[in-house]
mmCIF file of C-alpha atoms and ligand atoms in Angstrom:
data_model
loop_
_atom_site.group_PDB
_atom_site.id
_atom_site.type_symbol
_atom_site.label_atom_id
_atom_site.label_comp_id
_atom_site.label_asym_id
_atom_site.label_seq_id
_atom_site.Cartn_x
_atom_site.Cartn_y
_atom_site.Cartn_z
ATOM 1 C CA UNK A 1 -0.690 13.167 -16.083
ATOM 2 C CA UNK A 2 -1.201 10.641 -12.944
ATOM 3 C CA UNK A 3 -1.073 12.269 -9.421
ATOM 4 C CA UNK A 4 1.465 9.255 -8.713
ATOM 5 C CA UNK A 5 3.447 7.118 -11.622
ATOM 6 C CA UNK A 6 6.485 4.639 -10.872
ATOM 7 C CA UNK A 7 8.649 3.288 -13.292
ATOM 8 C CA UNK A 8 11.347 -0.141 -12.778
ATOM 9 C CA UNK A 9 11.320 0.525 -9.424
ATOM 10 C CA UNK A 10 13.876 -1.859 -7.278
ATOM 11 C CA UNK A 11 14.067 -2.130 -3.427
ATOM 12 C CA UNK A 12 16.529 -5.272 -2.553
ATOM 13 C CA UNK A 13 17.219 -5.905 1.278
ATOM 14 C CA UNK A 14 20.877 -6.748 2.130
ATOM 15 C CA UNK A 15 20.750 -10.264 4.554
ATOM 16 C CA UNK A 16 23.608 -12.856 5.437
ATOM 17 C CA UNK A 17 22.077 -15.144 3.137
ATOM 18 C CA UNK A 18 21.769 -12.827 0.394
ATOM 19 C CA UNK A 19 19.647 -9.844 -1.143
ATOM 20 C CA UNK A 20 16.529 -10.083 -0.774
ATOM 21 C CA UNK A 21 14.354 -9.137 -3.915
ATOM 22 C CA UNK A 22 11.411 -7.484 -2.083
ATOM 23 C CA UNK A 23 10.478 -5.148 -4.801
ATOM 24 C CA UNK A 24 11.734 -6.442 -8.300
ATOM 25 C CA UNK A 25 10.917 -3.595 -11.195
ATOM 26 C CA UNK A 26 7.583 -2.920 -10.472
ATOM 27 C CA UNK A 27 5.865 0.034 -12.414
ATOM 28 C CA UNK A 28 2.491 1.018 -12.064
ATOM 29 C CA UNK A 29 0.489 4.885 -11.674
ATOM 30 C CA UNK A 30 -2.234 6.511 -9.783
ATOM 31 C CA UNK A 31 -4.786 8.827 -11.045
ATOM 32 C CA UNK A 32 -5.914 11.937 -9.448
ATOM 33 C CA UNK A 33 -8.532 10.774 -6.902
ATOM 34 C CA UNK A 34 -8.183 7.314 -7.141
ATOM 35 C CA UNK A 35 -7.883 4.325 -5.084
ATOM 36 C CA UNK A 36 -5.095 1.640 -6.505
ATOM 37 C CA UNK A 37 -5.315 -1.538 -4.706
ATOM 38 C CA UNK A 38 -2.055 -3.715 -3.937
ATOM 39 C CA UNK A 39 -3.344 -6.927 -3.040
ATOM 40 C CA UNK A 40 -1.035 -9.943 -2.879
ATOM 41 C CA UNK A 41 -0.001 -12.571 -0.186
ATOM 42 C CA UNK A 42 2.061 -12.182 2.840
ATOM 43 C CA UNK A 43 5.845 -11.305 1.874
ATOM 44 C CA UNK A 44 5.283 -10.810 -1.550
ATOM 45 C CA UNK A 45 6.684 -6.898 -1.320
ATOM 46 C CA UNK A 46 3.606 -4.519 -0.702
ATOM 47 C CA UNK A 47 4.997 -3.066 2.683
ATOM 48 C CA UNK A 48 8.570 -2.458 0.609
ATOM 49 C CA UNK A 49 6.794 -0.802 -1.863
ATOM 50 C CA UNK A 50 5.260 1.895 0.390
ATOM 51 C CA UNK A 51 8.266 2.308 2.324
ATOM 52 C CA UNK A 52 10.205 2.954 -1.108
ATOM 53 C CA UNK A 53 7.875 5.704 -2.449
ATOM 54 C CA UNK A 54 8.022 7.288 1.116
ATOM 55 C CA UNK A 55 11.719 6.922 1.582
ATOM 56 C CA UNK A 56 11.573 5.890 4.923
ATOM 57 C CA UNK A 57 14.151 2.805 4.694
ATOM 58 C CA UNK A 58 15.477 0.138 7.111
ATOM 59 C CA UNK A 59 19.393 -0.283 7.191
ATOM 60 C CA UNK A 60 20.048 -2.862 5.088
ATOM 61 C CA UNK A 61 19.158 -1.303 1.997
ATOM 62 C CA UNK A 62 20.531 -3.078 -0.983
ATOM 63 C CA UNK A 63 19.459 -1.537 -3.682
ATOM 64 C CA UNK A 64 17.250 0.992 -4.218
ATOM 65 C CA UNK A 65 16.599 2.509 -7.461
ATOM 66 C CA UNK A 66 13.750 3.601 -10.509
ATOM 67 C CA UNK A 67 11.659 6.475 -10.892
ATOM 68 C CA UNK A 68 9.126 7.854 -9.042
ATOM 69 C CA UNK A 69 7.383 10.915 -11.026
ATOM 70 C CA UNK A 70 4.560 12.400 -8.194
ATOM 71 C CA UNK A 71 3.106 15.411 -9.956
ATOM 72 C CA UNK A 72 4.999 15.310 -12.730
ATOM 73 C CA UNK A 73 8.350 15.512 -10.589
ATOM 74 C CA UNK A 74 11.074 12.511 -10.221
ATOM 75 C CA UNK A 75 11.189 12.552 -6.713
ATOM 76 C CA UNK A 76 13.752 9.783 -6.830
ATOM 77 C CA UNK A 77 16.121 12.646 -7.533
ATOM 78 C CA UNK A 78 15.889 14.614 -4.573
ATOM 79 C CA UNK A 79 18.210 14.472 -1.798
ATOM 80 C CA UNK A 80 16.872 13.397 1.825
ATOM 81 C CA UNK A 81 16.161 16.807 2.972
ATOM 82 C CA UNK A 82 14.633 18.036 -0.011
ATOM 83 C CA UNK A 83 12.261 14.619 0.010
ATOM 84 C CA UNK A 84 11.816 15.755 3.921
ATOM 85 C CA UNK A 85 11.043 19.244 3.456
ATOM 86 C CA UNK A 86 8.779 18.918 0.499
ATOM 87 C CA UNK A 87 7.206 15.591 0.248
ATOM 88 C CA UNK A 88 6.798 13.120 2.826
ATOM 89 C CA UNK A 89 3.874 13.690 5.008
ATOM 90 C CA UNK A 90 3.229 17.136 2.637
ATOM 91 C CA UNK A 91 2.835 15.415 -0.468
ATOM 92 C CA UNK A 92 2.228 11.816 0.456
ATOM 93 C CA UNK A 93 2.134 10.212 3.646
ATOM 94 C CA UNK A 94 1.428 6.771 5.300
ATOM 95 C CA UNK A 95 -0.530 4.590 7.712
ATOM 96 C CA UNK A 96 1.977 2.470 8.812
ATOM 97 C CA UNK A 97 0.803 -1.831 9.330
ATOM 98 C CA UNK A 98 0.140 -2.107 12.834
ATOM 99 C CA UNK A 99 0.886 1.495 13.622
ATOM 100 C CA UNK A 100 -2.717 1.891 16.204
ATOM 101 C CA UNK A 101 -0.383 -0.595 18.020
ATOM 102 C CA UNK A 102 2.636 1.683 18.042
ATOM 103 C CA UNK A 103 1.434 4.589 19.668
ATOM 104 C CA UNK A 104 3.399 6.257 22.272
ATOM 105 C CA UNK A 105 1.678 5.104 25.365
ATOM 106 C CA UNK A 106 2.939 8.114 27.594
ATOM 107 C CA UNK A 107 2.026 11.027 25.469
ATOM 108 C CA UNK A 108 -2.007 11.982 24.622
ATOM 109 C CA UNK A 109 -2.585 11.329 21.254
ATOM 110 C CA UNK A 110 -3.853 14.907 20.634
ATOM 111 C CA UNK A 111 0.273 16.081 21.341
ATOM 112 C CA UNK A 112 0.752 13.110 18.844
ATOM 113 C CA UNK A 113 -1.165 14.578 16.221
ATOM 114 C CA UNK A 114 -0.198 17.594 16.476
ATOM 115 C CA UNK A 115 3.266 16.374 16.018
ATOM 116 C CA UNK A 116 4.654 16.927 13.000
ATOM 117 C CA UNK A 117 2.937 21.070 12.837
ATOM 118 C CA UNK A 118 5.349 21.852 15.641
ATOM 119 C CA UNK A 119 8.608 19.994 14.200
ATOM 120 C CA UNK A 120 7.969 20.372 10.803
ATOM 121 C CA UNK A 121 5.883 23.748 10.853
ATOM 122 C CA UNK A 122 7.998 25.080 13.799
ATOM 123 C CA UNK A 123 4.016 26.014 15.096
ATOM 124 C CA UNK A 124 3.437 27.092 18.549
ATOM 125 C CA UNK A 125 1.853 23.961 20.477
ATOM 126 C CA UNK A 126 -1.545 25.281 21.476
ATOM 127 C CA UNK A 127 -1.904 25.899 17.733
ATOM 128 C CA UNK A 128 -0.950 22.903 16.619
ATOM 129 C CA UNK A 129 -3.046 21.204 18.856
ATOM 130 C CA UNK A 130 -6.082 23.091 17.541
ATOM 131 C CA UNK A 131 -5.497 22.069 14.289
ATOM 132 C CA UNK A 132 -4.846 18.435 15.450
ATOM 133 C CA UNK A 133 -8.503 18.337 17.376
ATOM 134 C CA UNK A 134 -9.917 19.402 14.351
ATOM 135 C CA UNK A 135 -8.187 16.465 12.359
ATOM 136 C CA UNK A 136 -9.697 14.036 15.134
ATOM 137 C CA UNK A 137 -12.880 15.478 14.646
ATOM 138 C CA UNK A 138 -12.573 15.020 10.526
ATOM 139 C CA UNK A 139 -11.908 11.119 11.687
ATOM 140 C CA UNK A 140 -14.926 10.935 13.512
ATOM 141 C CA UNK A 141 -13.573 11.451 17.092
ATOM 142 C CA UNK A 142 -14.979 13.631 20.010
ATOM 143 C CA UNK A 143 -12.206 16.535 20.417
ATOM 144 C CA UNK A 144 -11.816 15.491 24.010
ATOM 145 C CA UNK A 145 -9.508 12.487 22.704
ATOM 146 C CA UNK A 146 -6.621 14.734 22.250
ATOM 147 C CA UNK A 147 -5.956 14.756 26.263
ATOM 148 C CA UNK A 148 -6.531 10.294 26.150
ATOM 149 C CA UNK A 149 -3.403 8.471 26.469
ATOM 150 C CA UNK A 150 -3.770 5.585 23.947
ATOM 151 C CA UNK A 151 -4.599 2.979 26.237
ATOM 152 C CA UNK A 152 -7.324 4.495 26.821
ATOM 153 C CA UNK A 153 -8.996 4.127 23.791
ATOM 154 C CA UNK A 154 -10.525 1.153 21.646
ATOM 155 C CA UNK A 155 -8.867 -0.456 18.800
ATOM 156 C CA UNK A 156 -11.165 1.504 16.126
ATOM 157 C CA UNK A 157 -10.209 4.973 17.875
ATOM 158 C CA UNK A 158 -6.717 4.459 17.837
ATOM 159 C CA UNK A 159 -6.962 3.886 13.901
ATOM 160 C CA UNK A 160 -9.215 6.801 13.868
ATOM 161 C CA UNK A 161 -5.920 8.873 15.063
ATOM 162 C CA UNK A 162 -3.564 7.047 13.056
ATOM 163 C CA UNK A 163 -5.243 7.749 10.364
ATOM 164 C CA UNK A 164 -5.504 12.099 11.775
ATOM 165 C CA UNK A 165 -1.609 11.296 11.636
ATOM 166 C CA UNK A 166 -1.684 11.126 8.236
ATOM 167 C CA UNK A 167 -4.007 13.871 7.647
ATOM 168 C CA UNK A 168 -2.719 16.611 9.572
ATOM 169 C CA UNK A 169 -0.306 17.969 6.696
ATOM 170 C CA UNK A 170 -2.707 17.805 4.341
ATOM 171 C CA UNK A 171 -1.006 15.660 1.859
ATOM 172 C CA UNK A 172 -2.812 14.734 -1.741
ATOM 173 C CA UNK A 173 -1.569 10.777 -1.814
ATOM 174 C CA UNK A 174 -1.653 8.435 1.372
ATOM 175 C CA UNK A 175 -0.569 4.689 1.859
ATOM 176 C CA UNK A 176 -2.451 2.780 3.836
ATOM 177 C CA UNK A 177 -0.870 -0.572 4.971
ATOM 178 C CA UNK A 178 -3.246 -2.885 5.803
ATOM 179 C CA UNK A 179 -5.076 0.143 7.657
ATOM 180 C CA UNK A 180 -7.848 -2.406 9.051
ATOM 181 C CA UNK A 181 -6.287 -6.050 9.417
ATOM 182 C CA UNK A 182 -6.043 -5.687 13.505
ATOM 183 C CA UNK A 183 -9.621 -4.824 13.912
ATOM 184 C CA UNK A 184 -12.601 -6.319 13.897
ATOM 185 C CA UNK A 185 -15.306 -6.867 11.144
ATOM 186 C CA UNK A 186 -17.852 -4.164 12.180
ATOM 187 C CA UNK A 187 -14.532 -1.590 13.596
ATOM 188 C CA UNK A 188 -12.955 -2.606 9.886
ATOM 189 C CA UNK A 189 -16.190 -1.854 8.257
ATOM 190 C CA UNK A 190 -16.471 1.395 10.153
ATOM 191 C CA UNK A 191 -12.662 2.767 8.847
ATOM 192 C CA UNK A 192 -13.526 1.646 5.187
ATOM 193 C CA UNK A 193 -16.853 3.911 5.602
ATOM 194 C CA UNK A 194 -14.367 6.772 7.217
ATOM 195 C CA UNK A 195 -11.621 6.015 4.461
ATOM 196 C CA UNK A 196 -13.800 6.729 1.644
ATOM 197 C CA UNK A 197 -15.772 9.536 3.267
ATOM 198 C CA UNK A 198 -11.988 11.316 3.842
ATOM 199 C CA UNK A 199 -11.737 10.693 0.354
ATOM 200 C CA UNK A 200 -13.972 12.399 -1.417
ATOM 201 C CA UNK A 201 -14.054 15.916 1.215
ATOM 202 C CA UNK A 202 -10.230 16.275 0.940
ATOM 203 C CA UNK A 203 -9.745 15.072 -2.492
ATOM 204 C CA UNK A 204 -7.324 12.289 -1.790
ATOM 205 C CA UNK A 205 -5.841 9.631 -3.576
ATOM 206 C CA UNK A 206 -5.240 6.377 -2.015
ATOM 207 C CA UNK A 207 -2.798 3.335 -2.174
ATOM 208 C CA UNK A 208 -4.102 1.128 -0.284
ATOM 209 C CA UNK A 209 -2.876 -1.960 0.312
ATOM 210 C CA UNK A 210 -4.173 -5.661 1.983
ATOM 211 C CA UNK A 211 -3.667 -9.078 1.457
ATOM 212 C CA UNK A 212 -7.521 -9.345 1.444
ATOM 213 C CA UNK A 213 -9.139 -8.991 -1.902
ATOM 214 C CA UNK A 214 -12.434 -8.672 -0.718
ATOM 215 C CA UNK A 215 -11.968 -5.850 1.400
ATOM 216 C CA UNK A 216 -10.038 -4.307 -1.397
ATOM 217 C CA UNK A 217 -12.968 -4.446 -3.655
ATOM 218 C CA UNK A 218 -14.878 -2.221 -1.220
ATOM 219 C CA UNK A 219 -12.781 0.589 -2.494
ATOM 220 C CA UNK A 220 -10.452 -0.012 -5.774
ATOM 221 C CA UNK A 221 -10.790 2.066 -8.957
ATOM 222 C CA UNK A 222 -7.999 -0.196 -9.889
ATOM 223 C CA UNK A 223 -6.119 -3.240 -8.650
ATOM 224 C CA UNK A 224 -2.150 -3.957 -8.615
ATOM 225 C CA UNK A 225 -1.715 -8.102 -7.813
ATOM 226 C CA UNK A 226 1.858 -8.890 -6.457
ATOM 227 C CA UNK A 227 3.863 -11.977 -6.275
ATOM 228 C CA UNK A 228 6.722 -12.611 -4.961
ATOM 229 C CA UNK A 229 8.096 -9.187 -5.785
ATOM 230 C CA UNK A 230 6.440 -8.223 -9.139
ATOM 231 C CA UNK A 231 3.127 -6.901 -10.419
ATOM 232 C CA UNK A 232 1.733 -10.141 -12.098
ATOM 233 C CA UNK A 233 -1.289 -8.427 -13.094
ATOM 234 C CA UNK A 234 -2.895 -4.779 -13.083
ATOM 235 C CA UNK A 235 -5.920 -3.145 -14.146
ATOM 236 C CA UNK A 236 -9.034 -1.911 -13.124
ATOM 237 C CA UNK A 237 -11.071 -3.465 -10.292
ATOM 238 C CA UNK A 238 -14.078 -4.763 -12.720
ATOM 239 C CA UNK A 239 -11.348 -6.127 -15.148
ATOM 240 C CA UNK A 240 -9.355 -7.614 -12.649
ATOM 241 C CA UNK A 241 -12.209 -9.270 -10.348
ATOM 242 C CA UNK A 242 -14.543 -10.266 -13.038
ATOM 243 C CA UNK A 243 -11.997 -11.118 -15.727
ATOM 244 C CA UNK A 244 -8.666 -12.032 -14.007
ATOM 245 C CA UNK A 245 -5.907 -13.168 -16.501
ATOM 246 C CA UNK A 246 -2.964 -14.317 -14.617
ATOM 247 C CA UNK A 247 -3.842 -18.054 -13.263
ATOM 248 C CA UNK A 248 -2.605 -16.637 -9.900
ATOM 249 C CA UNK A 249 -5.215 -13.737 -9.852
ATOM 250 C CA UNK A 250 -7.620 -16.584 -10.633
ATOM 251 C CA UNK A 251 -6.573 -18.762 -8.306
ATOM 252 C CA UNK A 252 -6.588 -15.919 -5.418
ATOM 253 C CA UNK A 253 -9.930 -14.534 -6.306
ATOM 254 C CA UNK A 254 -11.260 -18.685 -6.578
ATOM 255 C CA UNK A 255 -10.051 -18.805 -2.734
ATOM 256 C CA UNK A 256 -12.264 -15.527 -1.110
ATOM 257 C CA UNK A 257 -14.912 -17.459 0.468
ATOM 258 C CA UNK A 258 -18.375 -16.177 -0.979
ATOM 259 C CA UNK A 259 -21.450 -16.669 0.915
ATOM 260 C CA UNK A 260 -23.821 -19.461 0.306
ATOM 261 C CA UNK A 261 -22.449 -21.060 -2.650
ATOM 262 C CA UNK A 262 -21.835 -25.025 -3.030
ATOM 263 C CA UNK A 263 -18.319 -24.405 -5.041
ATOM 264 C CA UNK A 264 -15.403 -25.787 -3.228
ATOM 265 C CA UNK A 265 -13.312 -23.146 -1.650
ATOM 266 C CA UNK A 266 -9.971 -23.765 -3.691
ATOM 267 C CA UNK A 267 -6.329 -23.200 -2.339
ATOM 268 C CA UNK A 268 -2.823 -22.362 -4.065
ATOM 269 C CA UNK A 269 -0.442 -25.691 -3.872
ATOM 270 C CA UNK A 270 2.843 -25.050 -2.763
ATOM 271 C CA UNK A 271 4.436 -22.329 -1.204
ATOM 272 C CA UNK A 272 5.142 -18.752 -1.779
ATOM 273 C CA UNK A 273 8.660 -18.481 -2.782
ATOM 274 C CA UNK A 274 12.002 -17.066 -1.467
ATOM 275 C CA UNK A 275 12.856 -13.404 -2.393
ATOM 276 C CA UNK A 276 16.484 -14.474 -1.969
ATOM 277 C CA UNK A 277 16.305 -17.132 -4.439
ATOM 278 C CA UNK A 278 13.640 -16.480 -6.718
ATOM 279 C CA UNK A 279 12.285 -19.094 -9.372
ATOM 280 C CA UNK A 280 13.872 -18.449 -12.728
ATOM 281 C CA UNK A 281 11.472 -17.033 -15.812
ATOM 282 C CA UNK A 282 8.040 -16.662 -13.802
ATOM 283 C CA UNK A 283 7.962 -17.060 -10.361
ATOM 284 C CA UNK A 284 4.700 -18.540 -10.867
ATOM 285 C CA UNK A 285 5.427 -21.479 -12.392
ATOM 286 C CA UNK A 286 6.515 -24.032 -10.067
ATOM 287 C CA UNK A 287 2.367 -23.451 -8.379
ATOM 288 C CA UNK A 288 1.055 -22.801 -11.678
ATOM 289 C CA UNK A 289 -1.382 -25.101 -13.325
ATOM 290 C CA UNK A 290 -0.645 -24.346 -17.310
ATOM 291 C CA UNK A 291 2.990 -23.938 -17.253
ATOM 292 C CA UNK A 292 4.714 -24.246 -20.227
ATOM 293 C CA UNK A 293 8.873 -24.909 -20.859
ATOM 294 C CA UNK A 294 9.122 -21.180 -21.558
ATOM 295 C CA UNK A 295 7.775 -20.180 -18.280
ATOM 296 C CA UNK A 296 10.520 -21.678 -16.687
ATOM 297 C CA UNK A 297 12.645 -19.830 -18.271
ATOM 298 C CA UNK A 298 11.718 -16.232 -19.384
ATOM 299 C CA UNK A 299 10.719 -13.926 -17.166
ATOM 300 C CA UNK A 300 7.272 -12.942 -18.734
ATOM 301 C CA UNK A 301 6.698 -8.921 -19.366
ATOM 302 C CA UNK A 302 3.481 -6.766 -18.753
ATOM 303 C CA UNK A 303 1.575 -6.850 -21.725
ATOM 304 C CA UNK A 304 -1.713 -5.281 -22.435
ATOM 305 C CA UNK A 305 -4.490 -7.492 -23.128
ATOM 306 C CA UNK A 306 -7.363 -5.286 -23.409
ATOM 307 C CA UNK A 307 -7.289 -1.446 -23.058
ATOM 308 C CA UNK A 308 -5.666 -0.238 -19.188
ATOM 309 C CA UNK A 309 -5.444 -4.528 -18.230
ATOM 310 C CA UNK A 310 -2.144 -5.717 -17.909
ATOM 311 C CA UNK A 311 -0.954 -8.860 -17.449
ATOM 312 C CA UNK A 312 2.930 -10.708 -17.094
ATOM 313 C CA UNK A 313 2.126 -14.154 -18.302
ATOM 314 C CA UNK A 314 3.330 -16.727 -20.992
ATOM 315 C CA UNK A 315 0.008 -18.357 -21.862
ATOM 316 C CA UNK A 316 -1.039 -14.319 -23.199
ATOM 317 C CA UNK A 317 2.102 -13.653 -25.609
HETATM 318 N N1 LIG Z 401 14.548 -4.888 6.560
HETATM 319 C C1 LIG Z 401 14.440 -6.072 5.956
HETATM 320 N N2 LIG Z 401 15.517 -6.884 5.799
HETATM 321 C C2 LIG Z 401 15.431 -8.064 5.163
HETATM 322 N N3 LIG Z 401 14.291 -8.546 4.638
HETATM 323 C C3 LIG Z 401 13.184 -7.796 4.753
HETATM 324 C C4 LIG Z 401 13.182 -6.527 5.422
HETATM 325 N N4 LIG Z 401 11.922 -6.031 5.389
HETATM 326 C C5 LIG Z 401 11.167 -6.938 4.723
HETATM 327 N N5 LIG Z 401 11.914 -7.997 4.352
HETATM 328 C C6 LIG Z 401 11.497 -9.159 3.541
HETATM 329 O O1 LIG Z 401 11.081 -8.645 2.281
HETATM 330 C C7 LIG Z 401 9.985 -9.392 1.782
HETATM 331 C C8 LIG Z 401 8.826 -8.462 1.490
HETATM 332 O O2 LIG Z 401 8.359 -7.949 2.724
HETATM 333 P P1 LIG Z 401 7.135 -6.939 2.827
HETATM 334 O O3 LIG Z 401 7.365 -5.809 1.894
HETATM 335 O O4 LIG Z 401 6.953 -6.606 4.262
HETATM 336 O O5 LIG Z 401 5.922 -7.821 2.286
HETATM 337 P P2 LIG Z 401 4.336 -7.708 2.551
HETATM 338 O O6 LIG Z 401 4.057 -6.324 3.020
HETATM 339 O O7 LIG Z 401 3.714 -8.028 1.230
HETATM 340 O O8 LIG Z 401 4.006 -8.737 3.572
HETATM 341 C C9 LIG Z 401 9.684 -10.463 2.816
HETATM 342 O O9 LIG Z 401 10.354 -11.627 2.428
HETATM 343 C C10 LIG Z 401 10.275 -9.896 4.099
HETATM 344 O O10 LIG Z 401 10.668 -10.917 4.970
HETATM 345 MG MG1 LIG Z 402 3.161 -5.716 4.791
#
């Protein structure tokens, strides 16, 4: 049984100009201990996915609905409090995008840590903040950061307690959203080192997802690629990187500049398209190089084209 499994889940976004289809039956699972990558362009619905499995939703929900079994459990079918009181943060929690950059300015980030023990664990604050040095420590921070306001403290450190944040309940399945994208090369190199290192002592499993397939292949077991609010193509990292299927996998993994080689970098014509107004049959199609009449108008299925690769593409049926 996978740690995490979702099946034909939907989030839609209600706007003026109509819903927008940010998550669009997407199904996909997650071991016990592994890493699945969800790597697609800008847009394309990888935020909306985390938020949906965490239930922390804007507003203007649309439509939300599918199943989310997480040990075995539908989750989907508890009510907020229950999903408050027994799974977000416990169970699985999240590094927001951008969240370093959202730290309150006028409270240490030790009392920031320490957080959720004293709301959610009604524990007394010197205790909590114990237990939240200890999770700076386990990031690879000196204890004395608890008493820094945030300002005080580089780009890579703040991570480094974002990243406590989602450690401090102990939870068996954390998101990370684009956990290194504001930081640079060496700092980002740094966090990936920490990431997996957290990994394997607490026995985590990660969903971590970037628009950077590179960086993803620094830690995948497997790899989810997104467009345009679908899974186009899943499997593990070695299938997907060495043998992608879908001609947009190909055509992303043909545009991560490699060093030192004389091929031509290549680019995606077109654009990525509206989530209001999706393409009909494969939203692919109008960018894609082999279309055929079908693909304009069937909307291709996952199918399995060798054992644990999946694929949702025309030229495969
Ligand atoms: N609260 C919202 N209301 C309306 N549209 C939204 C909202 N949040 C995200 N979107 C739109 O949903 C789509 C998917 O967004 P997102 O999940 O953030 O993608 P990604 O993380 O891959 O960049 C985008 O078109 C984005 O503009
Ligand atoms: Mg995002």
């Amino acid at each position: 049984m996978p740690l995490l499994e979702v099946k034909d889940l939907y989030l839609y976004y209600r706007t003026t100009r109509g819903p927008v289809k940010a998550v669009d039956d997407v199904s996909f699972f997650v071991p016990e201990g592994e890493t699945l990558a969800l790597v697609g362009e800008s847009g394309c619905g990888k935020t909306s996915i985390g938020i949906a499995i965490l239930r922390v939703l804007p507003v203007n929900v649309h439509l939300y609905k599918g199943t989310i079994l997480f040990e075995g459990n539908d989750i989907m079918k508890l009510n907020d409090e229950e999903f408050r009181r027994t799974i977000r943060w416990r169970k699985i929690s999240m590094v927001f995008q951008g969240a370093m950059n959202a730290l309150n300015p006028v409270i240490p980030v030790g009392l920031q840590v320490a957080e959720p023990l004293i709301i959610h664990e009604g524990m007394d604050k010197d205790e909590a903040l114990k237990i939240a040095m200890e999770a700076l420590e386990s990031v690879g921070l000196p204890k004395i950061v608890a008493r820094r306001y945030p300002h005080e403290l580089s780009g890579g450190m703040k991570q480094r307690v974002v990243i406590a944040m989602a450690l401090i309940m102990k939870p068996r399945l954390i998101i990370l959203d684009e956990p290194t994208s504001a930081l640079d090369i060496i700092t980002q190199a740094n966090i990936m080192n920490l990431l997996k290192r957290l990994k394997r002592e607490h026995k985590l499993s990660y969903i971590f997802i970037t628009h950077d397939l590179a960086l993803a292949s620094e830690i995948a077991d497997r790899v989810a690629v997104m467009y345009a609010g679908e899974i186009v193509e899943l499997g593990t990292a070695e299938q997907v990187y060495l043998s992608p299927k879908h001609p947009y996998t190909q055509k992303l993994i043909a545009a991560v500049p490699t060093l030192r080689t004389e091929k031509k970098l290549e680019f995606i014509p077109g654009e990525v398209p509206s989530l209001i107004n999706p393409p009909p049959g494969c939203r692919f199609h109008p960018r894609c190089p082999y279309k055929k009449p079908v693909c304009s108008k069937v909307r291709p299925k996952l199918i399995e084209v060798e054992k644990d690769h999946l694929v949702a593409c025309h030229l495969y049926e």
